[in-house]
Coordinates of N, CA, C and O in Angstrom, one line a residue:
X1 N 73.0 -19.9 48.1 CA 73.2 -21.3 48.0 C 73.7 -21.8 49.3 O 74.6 -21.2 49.8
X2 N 73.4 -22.7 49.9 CA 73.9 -23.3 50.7 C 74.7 -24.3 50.7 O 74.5 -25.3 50.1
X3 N 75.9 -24.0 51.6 CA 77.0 -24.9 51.5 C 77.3 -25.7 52.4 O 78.5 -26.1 52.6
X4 N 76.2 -26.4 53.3 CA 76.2 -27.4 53.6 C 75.0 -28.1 52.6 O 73.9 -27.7 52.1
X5 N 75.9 -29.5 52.6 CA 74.9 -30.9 51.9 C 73.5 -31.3 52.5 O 73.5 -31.6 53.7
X6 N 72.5 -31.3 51.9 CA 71.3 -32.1 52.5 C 71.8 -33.6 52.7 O 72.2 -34.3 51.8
X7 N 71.8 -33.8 53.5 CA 71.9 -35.7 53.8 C 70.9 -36.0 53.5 O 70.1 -35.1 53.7
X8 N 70.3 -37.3 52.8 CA 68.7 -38.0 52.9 C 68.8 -38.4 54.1 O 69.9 -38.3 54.7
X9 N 67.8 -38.8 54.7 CA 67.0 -39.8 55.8 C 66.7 -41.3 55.0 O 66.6 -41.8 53.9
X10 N 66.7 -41.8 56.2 CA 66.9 -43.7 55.7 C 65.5 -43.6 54.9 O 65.7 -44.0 53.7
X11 N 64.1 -43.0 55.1 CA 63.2 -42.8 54.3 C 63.2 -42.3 53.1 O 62.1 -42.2 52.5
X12 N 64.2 -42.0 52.5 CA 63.9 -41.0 51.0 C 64.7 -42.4 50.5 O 64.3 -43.1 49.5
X13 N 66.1 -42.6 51.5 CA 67.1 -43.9 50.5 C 66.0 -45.3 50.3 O 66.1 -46.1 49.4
X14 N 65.4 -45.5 51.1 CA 64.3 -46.9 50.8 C 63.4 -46.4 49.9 O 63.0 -47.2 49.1
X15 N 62.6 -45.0 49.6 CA 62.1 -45.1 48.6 C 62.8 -44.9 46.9 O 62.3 -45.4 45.9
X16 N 64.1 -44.0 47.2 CA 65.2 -44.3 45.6 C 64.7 -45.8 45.4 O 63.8 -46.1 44.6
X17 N 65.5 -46.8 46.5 CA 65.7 -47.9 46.1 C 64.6 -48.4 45.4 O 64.7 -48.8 44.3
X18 N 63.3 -48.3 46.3 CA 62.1 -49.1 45.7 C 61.8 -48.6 44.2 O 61.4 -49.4 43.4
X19 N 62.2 -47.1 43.8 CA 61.8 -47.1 42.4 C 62.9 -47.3 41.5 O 62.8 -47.2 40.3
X20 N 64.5 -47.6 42.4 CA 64.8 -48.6 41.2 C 64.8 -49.6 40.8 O 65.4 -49.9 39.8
X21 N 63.9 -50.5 41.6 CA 64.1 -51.9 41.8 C 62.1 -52.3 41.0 O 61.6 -53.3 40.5
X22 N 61.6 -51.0 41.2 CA 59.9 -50.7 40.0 C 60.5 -50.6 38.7 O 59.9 -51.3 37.8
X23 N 61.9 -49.7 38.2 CA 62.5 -49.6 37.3 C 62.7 -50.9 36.4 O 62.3 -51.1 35.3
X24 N 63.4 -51.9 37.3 CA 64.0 -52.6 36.7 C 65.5 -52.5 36.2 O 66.2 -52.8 35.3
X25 N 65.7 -51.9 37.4 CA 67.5 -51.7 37.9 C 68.0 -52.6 38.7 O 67.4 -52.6 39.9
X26 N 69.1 -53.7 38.3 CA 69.2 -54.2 39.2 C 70.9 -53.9 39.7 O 71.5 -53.2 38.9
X27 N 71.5 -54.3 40.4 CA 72.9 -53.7 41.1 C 73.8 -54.5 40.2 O 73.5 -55.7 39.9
X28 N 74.8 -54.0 39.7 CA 75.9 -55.0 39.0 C 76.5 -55.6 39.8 O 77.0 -55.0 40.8
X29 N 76.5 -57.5 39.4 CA 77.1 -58.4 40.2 C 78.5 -58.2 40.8 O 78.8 -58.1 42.0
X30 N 79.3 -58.1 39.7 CA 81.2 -57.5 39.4 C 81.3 -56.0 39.0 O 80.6 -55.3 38.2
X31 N 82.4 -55.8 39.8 CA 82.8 -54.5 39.4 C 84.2 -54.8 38.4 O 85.3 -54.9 38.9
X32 N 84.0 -54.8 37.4 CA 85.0 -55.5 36.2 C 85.6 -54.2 36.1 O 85.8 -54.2 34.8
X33 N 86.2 -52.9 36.6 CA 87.3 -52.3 36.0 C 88.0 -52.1 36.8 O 87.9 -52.3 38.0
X34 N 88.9 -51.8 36.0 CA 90.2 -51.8 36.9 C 91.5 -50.9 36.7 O 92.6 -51.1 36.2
X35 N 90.8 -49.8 37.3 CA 91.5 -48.1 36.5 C 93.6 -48.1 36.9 O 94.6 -47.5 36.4
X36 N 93.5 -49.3 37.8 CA 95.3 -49.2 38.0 C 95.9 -50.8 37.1 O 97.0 -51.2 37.4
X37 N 95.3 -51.1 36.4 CA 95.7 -52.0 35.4 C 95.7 -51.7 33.9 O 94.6 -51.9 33.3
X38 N 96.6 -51.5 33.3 CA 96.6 -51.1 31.3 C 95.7 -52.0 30.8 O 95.5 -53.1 31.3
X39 N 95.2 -51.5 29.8 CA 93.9 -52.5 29.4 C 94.7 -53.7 28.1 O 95.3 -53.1 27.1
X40 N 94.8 -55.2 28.2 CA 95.2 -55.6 27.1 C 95.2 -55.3 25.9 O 94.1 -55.0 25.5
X41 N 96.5 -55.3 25.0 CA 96.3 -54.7 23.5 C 95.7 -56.6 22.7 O 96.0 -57.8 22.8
X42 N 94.9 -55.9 21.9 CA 93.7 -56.5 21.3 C 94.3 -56.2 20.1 O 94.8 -55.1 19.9
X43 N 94.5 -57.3 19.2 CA 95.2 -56.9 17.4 C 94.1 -56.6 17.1 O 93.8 -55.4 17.1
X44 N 92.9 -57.9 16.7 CA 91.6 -57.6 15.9 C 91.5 -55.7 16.5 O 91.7 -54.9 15.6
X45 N 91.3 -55.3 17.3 CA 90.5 -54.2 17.9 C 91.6 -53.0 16.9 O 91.0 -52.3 16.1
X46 N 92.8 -52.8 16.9 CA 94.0 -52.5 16.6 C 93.4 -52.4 14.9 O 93.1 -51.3 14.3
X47 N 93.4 -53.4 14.4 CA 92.9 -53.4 13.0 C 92.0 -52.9 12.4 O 92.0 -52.2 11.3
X48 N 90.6 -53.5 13.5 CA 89.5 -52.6 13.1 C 89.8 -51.2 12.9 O 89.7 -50.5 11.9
X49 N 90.2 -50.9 14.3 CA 90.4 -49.1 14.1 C 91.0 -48.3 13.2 O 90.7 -47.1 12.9
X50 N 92.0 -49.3 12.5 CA 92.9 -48.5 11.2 C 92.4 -48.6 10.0 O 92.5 -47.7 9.2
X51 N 91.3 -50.4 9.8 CA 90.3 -50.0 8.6 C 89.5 -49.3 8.9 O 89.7 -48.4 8.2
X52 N 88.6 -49.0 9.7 CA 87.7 -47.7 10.0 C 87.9 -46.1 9.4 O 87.2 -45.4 8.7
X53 N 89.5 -45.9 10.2 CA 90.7 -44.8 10.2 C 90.2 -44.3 8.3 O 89.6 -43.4 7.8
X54 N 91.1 -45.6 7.8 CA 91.3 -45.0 6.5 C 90.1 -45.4 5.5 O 90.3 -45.3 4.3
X55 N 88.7 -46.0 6.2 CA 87.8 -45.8 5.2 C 87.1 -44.8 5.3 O 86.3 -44.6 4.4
X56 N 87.1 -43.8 6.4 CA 87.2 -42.5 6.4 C 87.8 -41.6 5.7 O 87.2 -40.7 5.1
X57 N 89.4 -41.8 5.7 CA 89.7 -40.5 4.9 C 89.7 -40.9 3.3 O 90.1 -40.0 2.5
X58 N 89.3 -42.4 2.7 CA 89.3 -42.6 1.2 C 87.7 -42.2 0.8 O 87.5 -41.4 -0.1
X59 N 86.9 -42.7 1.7 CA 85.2 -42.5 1.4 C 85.1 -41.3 1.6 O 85.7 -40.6 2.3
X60 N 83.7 -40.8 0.2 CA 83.4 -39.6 0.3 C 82.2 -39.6 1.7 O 81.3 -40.4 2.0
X61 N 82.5 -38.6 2.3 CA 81.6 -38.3 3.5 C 79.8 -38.0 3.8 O 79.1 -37.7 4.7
X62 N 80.0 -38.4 2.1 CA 78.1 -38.4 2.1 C 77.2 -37.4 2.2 O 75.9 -37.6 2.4
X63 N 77.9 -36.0 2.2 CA 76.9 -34.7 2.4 C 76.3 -34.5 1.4 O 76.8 -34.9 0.4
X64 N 75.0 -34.0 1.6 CA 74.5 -33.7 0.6 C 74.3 -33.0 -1.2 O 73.5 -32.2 -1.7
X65 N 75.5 -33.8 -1.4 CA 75.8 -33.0 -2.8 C 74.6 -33.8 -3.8 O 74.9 -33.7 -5.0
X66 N 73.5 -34.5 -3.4 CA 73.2 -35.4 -4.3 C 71.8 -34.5 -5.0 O 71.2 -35.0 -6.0
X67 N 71.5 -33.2 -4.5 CA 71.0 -32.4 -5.4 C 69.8 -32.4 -4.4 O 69.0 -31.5 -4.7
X68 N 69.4 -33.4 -2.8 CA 68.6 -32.7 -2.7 C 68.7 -32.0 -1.1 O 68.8 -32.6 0.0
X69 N 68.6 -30.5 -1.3 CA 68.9 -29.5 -0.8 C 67.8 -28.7 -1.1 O 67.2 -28.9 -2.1
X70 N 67.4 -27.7 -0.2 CA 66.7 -26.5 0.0 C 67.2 -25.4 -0.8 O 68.3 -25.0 -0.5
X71 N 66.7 -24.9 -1.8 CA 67.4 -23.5 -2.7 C 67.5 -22.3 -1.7 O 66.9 -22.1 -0.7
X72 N 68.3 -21.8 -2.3 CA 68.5 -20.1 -1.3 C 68.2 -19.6 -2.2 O 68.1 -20.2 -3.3
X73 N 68.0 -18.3 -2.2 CA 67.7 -17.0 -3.1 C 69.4 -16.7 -3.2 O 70.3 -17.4 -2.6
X74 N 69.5 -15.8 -3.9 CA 70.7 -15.0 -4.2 C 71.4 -14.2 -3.2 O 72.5 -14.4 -2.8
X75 N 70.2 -13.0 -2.8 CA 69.9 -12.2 -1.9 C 70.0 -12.6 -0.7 O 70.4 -11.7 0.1
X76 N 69.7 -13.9 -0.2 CA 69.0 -14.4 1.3 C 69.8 -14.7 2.7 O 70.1 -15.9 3.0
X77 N 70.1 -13.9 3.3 CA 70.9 -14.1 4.6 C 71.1 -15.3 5.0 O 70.1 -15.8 5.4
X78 N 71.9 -16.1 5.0 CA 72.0 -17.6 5.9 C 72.4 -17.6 7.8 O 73.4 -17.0 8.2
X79 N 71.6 -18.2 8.6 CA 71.5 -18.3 9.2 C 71.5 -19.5 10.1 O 70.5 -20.3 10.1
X80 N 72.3 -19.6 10.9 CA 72.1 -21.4 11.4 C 72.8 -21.4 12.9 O 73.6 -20.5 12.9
X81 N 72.8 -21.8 14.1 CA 72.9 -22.5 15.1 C 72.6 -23.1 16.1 O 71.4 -23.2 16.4
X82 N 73.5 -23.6 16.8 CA 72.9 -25.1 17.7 C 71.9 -24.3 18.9 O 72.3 -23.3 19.5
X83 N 71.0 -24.8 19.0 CA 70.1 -24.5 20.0 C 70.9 -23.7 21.6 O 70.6 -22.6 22.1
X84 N 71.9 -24.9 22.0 CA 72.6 -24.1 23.4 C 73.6 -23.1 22.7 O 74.6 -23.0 23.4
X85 N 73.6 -22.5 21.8 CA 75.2 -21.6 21.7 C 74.2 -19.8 22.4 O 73.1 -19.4 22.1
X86 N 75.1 -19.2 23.3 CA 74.5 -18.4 23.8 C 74.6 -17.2 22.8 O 75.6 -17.0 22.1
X87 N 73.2 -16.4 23.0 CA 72.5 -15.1 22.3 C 73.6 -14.3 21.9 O 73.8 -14.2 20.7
X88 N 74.5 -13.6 22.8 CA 75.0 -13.1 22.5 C 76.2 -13.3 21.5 O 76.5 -12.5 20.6
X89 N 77.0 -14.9 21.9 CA 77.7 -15.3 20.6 C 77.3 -15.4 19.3 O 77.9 -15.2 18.3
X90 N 75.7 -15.9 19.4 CA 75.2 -15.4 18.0 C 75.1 -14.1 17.2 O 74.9 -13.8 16.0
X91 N 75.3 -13.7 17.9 CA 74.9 -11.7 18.1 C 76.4 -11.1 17.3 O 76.5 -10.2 16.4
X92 N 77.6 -12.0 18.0 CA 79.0 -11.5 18.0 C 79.2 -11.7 16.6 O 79.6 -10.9 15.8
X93 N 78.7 -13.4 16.2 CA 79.0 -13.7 15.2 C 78.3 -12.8 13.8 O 79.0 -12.5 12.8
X94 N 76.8 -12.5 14.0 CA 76.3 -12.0 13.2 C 77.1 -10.5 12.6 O 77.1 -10.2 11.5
X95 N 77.5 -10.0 13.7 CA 78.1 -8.6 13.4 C 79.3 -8.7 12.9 O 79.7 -7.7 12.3
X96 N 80.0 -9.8 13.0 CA 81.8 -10.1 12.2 C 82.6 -9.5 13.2 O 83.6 -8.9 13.0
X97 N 82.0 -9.7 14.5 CA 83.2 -9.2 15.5 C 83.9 -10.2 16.0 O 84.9 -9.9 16.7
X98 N 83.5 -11.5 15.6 CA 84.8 -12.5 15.7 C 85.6 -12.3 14.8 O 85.1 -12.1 13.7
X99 N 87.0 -12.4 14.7 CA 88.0 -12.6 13.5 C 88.0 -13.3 13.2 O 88.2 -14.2 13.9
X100 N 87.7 -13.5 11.8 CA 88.4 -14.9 11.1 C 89.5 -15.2 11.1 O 90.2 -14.4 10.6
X101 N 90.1 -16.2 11.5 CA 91.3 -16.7 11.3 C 92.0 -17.5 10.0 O 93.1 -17.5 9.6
X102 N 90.9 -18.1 9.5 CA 91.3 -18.2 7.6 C 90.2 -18.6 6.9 O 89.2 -19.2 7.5
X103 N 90.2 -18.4 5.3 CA 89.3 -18.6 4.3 C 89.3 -19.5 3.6 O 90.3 -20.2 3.6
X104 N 88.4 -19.8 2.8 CA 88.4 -20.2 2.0 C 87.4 -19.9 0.8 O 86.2 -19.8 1.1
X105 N 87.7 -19.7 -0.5 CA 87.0 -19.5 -1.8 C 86.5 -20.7 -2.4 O 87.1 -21.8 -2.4
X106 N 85.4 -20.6 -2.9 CA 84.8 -22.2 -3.4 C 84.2 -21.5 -4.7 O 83.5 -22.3 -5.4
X107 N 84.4 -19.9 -5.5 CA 84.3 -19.6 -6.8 C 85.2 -20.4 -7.3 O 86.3 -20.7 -6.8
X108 N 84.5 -21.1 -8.8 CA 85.1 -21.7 -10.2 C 85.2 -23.4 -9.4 O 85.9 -23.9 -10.2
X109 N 84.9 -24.4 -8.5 CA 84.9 -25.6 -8.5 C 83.1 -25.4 -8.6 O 82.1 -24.6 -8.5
X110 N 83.5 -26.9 -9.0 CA 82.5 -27.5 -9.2 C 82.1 -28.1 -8.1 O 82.9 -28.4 -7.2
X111 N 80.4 -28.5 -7.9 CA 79.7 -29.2 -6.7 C 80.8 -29.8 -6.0 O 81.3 -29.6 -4.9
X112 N 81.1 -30.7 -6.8 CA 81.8 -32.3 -5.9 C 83.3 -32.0 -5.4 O 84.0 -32.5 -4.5
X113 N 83.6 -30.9 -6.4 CA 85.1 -30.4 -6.0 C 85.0 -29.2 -4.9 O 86.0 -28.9 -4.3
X114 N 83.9 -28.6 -4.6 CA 83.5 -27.4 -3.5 C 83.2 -28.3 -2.1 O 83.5 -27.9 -1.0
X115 N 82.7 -29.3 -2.1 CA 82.4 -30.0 -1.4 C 83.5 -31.0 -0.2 O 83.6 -31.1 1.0
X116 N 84.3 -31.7 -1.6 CA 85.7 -31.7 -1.1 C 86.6 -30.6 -0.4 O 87.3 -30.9 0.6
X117 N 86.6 -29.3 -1.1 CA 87.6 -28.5 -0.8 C 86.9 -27.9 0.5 O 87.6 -27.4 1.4
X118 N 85.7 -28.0 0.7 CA 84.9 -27.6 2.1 C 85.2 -28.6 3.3 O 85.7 -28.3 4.4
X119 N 84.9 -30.0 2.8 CA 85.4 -30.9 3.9 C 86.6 -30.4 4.9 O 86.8 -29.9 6.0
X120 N 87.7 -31.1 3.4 CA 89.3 -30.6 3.9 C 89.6 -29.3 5.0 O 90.1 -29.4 6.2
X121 N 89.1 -28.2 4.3 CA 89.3 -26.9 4.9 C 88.8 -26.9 6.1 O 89.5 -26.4 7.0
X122 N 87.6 -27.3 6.4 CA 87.4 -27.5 7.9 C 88.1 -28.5 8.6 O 88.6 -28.2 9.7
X123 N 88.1 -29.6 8.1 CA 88.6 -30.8 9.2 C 90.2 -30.3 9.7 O 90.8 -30.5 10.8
X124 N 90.9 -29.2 8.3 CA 91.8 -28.9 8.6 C 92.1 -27.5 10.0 O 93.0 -27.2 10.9
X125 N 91.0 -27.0 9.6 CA 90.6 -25.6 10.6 C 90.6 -26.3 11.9 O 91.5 -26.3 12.8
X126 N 89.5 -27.1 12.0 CA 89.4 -27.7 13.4 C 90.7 -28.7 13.9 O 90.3 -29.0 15.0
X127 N 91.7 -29.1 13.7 CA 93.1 -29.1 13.8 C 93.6 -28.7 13.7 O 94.7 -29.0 13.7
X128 N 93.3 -27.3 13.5 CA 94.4 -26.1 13.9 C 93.7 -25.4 15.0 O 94.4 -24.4 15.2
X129 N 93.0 -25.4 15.7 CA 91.9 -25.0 16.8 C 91.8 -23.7 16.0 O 92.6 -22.9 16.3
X130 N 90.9 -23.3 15.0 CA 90.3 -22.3 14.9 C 89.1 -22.1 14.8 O 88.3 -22.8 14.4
X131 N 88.8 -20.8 15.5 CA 87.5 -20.7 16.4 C 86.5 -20.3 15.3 O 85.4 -20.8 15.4
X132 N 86.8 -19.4 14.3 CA 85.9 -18.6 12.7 C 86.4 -18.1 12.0 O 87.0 -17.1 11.9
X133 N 86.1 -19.3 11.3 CA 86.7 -19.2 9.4 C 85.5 -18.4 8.6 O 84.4 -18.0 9.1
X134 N 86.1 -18.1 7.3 CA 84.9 -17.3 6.3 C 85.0 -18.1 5.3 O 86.1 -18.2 4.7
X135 N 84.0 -18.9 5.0 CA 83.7 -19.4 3.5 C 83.0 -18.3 2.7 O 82.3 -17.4 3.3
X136 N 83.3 -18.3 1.6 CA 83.1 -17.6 0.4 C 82.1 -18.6 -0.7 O 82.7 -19.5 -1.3
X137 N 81.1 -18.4 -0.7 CA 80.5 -19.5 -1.6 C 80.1 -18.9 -3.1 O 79.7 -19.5 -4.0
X138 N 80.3 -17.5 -2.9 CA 79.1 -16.4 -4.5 C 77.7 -16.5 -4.5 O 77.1 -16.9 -3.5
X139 N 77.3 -16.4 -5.3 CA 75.3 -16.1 -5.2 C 75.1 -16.4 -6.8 O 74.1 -16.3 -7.4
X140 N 76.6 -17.0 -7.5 CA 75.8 -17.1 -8.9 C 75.0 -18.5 -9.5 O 75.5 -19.6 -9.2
X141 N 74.2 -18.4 -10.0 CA 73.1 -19.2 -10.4 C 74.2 -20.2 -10.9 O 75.3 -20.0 -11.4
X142 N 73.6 -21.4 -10.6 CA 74.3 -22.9 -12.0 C 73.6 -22.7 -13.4 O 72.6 -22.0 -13.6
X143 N 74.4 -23.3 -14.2 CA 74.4 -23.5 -15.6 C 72.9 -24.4 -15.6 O 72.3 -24.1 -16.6
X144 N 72.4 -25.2 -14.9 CA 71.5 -25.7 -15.2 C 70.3 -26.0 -14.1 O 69.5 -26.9 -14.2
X145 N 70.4 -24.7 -12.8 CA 69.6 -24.7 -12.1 C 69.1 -23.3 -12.0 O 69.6 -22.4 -12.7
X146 N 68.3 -23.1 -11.3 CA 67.8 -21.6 -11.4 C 67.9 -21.1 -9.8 O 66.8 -20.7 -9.2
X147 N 68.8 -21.2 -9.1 CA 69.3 -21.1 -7.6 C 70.6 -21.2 -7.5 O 71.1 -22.1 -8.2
X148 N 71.3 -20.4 -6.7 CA 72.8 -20.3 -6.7 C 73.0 -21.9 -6.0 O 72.8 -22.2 -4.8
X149 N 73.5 -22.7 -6.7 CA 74.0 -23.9 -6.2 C 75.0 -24.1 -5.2 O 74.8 -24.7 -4.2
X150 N 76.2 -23.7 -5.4 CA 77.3 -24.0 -4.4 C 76.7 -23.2 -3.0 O 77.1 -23.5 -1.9
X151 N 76.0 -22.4 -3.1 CA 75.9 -21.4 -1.8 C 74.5 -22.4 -1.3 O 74.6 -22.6 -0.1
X152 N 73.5 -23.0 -1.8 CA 72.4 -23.7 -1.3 C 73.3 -25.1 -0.6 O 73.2 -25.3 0.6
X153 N 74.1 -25.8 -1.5 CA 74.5 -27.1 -0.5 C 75.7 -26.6 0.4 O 76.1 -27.4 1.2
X154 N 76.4 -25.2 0.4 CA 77.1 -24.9 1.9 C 75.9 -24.8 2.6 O 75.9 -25.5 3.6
X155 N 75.1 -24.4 2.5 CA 73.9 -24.3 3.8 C 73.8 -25.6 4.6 O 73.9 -25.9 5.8
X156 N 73.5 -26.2 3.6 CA 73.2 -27.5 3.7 C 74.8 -28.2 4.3 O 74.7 -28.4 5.5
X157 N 75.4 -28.4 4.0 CA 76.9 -29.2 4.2 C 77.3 -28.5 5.9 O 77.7 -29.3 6.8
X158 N 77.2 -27.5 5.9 CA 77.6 -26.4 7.0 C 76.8 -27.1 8.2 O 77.3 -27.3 9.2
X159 N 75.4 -27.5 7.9 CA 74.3 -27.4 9.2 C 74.6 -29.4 9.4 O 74.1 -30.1 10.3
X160 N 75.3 -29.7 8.5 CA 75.6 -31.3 8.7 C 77.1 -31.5 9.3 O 77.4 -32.7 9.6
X161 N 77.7 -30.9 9.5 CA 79.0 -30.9 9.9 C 79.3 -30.9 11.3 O 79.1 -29.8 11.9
X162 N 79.8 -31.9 12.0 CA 79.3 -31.9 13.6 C 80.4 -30.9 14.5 O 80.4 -30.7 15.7
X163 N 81.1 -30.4 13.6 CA 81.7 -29.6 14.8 C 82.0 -27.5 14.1 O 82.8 -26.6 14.2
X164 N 80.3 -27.8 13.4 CA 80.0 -26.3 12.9 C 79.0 -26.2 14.4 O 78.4 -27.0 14.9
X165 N 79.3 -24.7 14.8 CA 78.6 -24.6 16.5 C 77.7 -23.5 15.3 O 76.5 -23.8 15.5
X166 N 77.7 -22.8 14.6 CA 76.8 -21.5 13.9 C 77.4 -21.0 12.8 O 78.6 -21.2 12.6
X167 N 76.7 -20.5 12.1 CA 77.0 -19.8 10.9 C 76.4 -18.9 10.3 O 75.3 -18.6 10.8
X168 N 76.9 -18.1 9.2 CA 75.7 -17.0 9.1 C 76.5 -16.1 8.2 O 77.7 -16.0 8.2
X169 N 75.4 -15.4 7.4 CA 75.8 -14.5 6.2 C 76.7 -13.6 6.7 O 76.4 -13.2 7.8
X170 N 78.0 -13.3 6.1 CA 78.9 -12.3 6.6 C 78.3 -10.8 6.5 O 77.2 -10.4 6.1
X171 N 79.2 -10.1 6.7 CA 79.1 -8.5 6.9 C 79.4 -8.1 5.5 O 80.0 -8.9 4.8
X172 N 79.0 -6.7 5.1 CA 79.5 -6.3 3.7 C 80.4 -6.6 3.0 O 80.5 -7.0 1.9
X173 N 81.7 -6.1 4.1 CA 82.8 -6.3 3.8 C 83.4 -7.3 4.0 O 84.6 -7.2 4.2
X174 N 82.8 -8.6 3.9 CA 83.1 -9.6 4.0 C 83.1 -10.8 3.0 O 83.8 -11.9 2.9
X175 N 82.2 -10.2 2.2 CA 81.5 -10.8 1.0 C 80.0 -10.7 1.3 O 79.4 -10.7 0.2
X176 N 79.0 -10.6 2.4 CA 77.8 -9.9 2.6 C 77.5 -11.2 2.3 O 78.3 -12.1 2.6
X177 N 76.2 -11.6 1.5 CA 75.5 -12.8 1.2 C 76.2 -13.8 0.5 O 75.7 -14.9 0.8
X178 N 77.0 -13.9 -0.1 CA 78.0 -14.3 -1.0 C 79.0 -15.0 0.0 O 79.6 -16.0 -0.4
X179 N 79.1 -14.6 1.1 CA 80.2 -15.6 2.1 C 79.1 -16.0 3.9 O 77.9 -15.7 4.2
X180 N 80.1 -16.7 4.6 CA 79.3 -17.2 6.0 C 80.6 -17.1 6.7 O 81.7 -17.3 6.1
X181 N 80.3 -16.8 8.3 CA 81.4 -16.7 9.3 C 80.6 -18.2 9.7 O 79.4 -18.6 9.8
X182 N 81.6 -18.7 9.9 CA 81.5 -20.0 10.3 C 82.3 -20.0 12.2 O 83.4 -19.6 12.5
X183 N 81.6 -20.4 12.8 CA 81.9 -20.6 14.1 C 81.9 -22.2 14.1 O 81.0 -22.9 13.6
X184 N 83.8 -22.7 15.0 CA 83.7 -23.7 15.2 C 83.9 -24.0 16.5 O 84.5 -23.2 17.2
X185 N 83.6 -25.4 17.1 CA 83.9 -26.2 18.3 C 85.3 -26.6 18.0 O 85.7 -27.5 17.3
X186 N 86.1 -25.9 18.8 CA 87.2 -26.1 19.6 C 87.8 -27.9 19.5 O 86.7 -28.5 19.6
X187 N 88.5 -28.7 19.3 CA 88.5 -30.1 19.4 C 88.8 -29.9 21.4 O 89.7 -29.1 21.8
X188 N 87.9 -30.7 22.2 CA 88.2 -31.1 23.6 C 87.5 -29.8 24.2 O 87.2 -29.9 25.4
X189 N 87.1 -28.4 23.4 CA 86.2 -27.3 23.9 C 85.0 -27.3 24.0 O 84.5 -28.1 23.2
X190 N 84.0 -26.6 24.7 CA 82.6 -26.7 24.8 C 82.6 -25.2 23.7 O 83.5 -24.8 23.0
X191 N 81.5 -24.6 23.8 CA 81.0 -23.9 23.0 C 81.6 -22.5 23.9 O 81.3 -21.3 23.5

């Protein structure tokens, strides 16, 4: 790499310009900030934020507990991550060579109560900066579906959750199909 800068020539900077000005870019009149001045406190702004705040933590979060979800098999490996998380972290995760740092069991609640106790447990993980937790979901069938339910909407709840980076059927000894190592995003960390 070279560590000297290319400079443009007045030729390359009049042609930028001409294709921003084809764009339909035009230059801002004012430069309106003002990084060595505190920005006025705003009540309305102040207010909004705190009804926002706590219609958040009263409102249910809207994942898909509403039944429609993709079935899993019993048996069926789960599998999930974000496009940029690199091969080998998938790789690390797949094998359970990350530690978990804590669990959670979601045998004996019900949907809406698994769902809740899923939310919590992560929003709580990710405030504690933990990097992979193990949910425990089981493989047993619902009383009135013919697909292990709590384990079909963690797939589902897991791949909606914005600060799940991967996830994936644990190791034997882990619970095997029956649980997921959950890899998370750091709060302020990249992947």
């Amino acid at each position: 790499m070279n560590r000297h800068r290319h400079h443009p020539d007045d030729e390359d900077i009049d042609a930028f310009r001409q294709a921003l000005r084809e764009a339909g870019v035009r230059p801002l009149s004012t430069n309106r900030a003002n990084p060595g001045r505190a920005r006025p406190r705003d009540a309305s702004a102040a207010e909004r934020r705190a009804a926002a705040t706590s219609a958040g933590q009263e409102a249910s979060t809207g994942r898909t507990s509403d039944g429609r979800v993709e079935a899993v098999r019993p048996s069926e490996a789960l599998d999930f991550a974000l496009p940029d998380l690199p091969w080998r972290t998938r790789q690390k995760l797949k094998r359970g060579r990350f530690g978990w740092e804590e669990g959670l069991d979601l045998h004996g609640y019900t949907l809406e109560e698994a769902r809740a106790e899923l939310e919590a447990f992560l929003r709580d993980a990710v405030t504690a900066q933990r990097r992979c937790v193990l949910i425990v979901h089981g493989k047993a069938w619902g009383a009135t579906s013919d697909y292990p339910v709590i384990k079909s909407h963690v797939n589902a709840w897991l791949r909606e959750w914005p600060s799940v980076v991967a996830f994936c059927s644990a190791t034997e000894i882990d619970g095997g199909t029956g649980a997921v190592y959950v890899l998370l995003r750091r709060r302020g960390v990249g992947t």
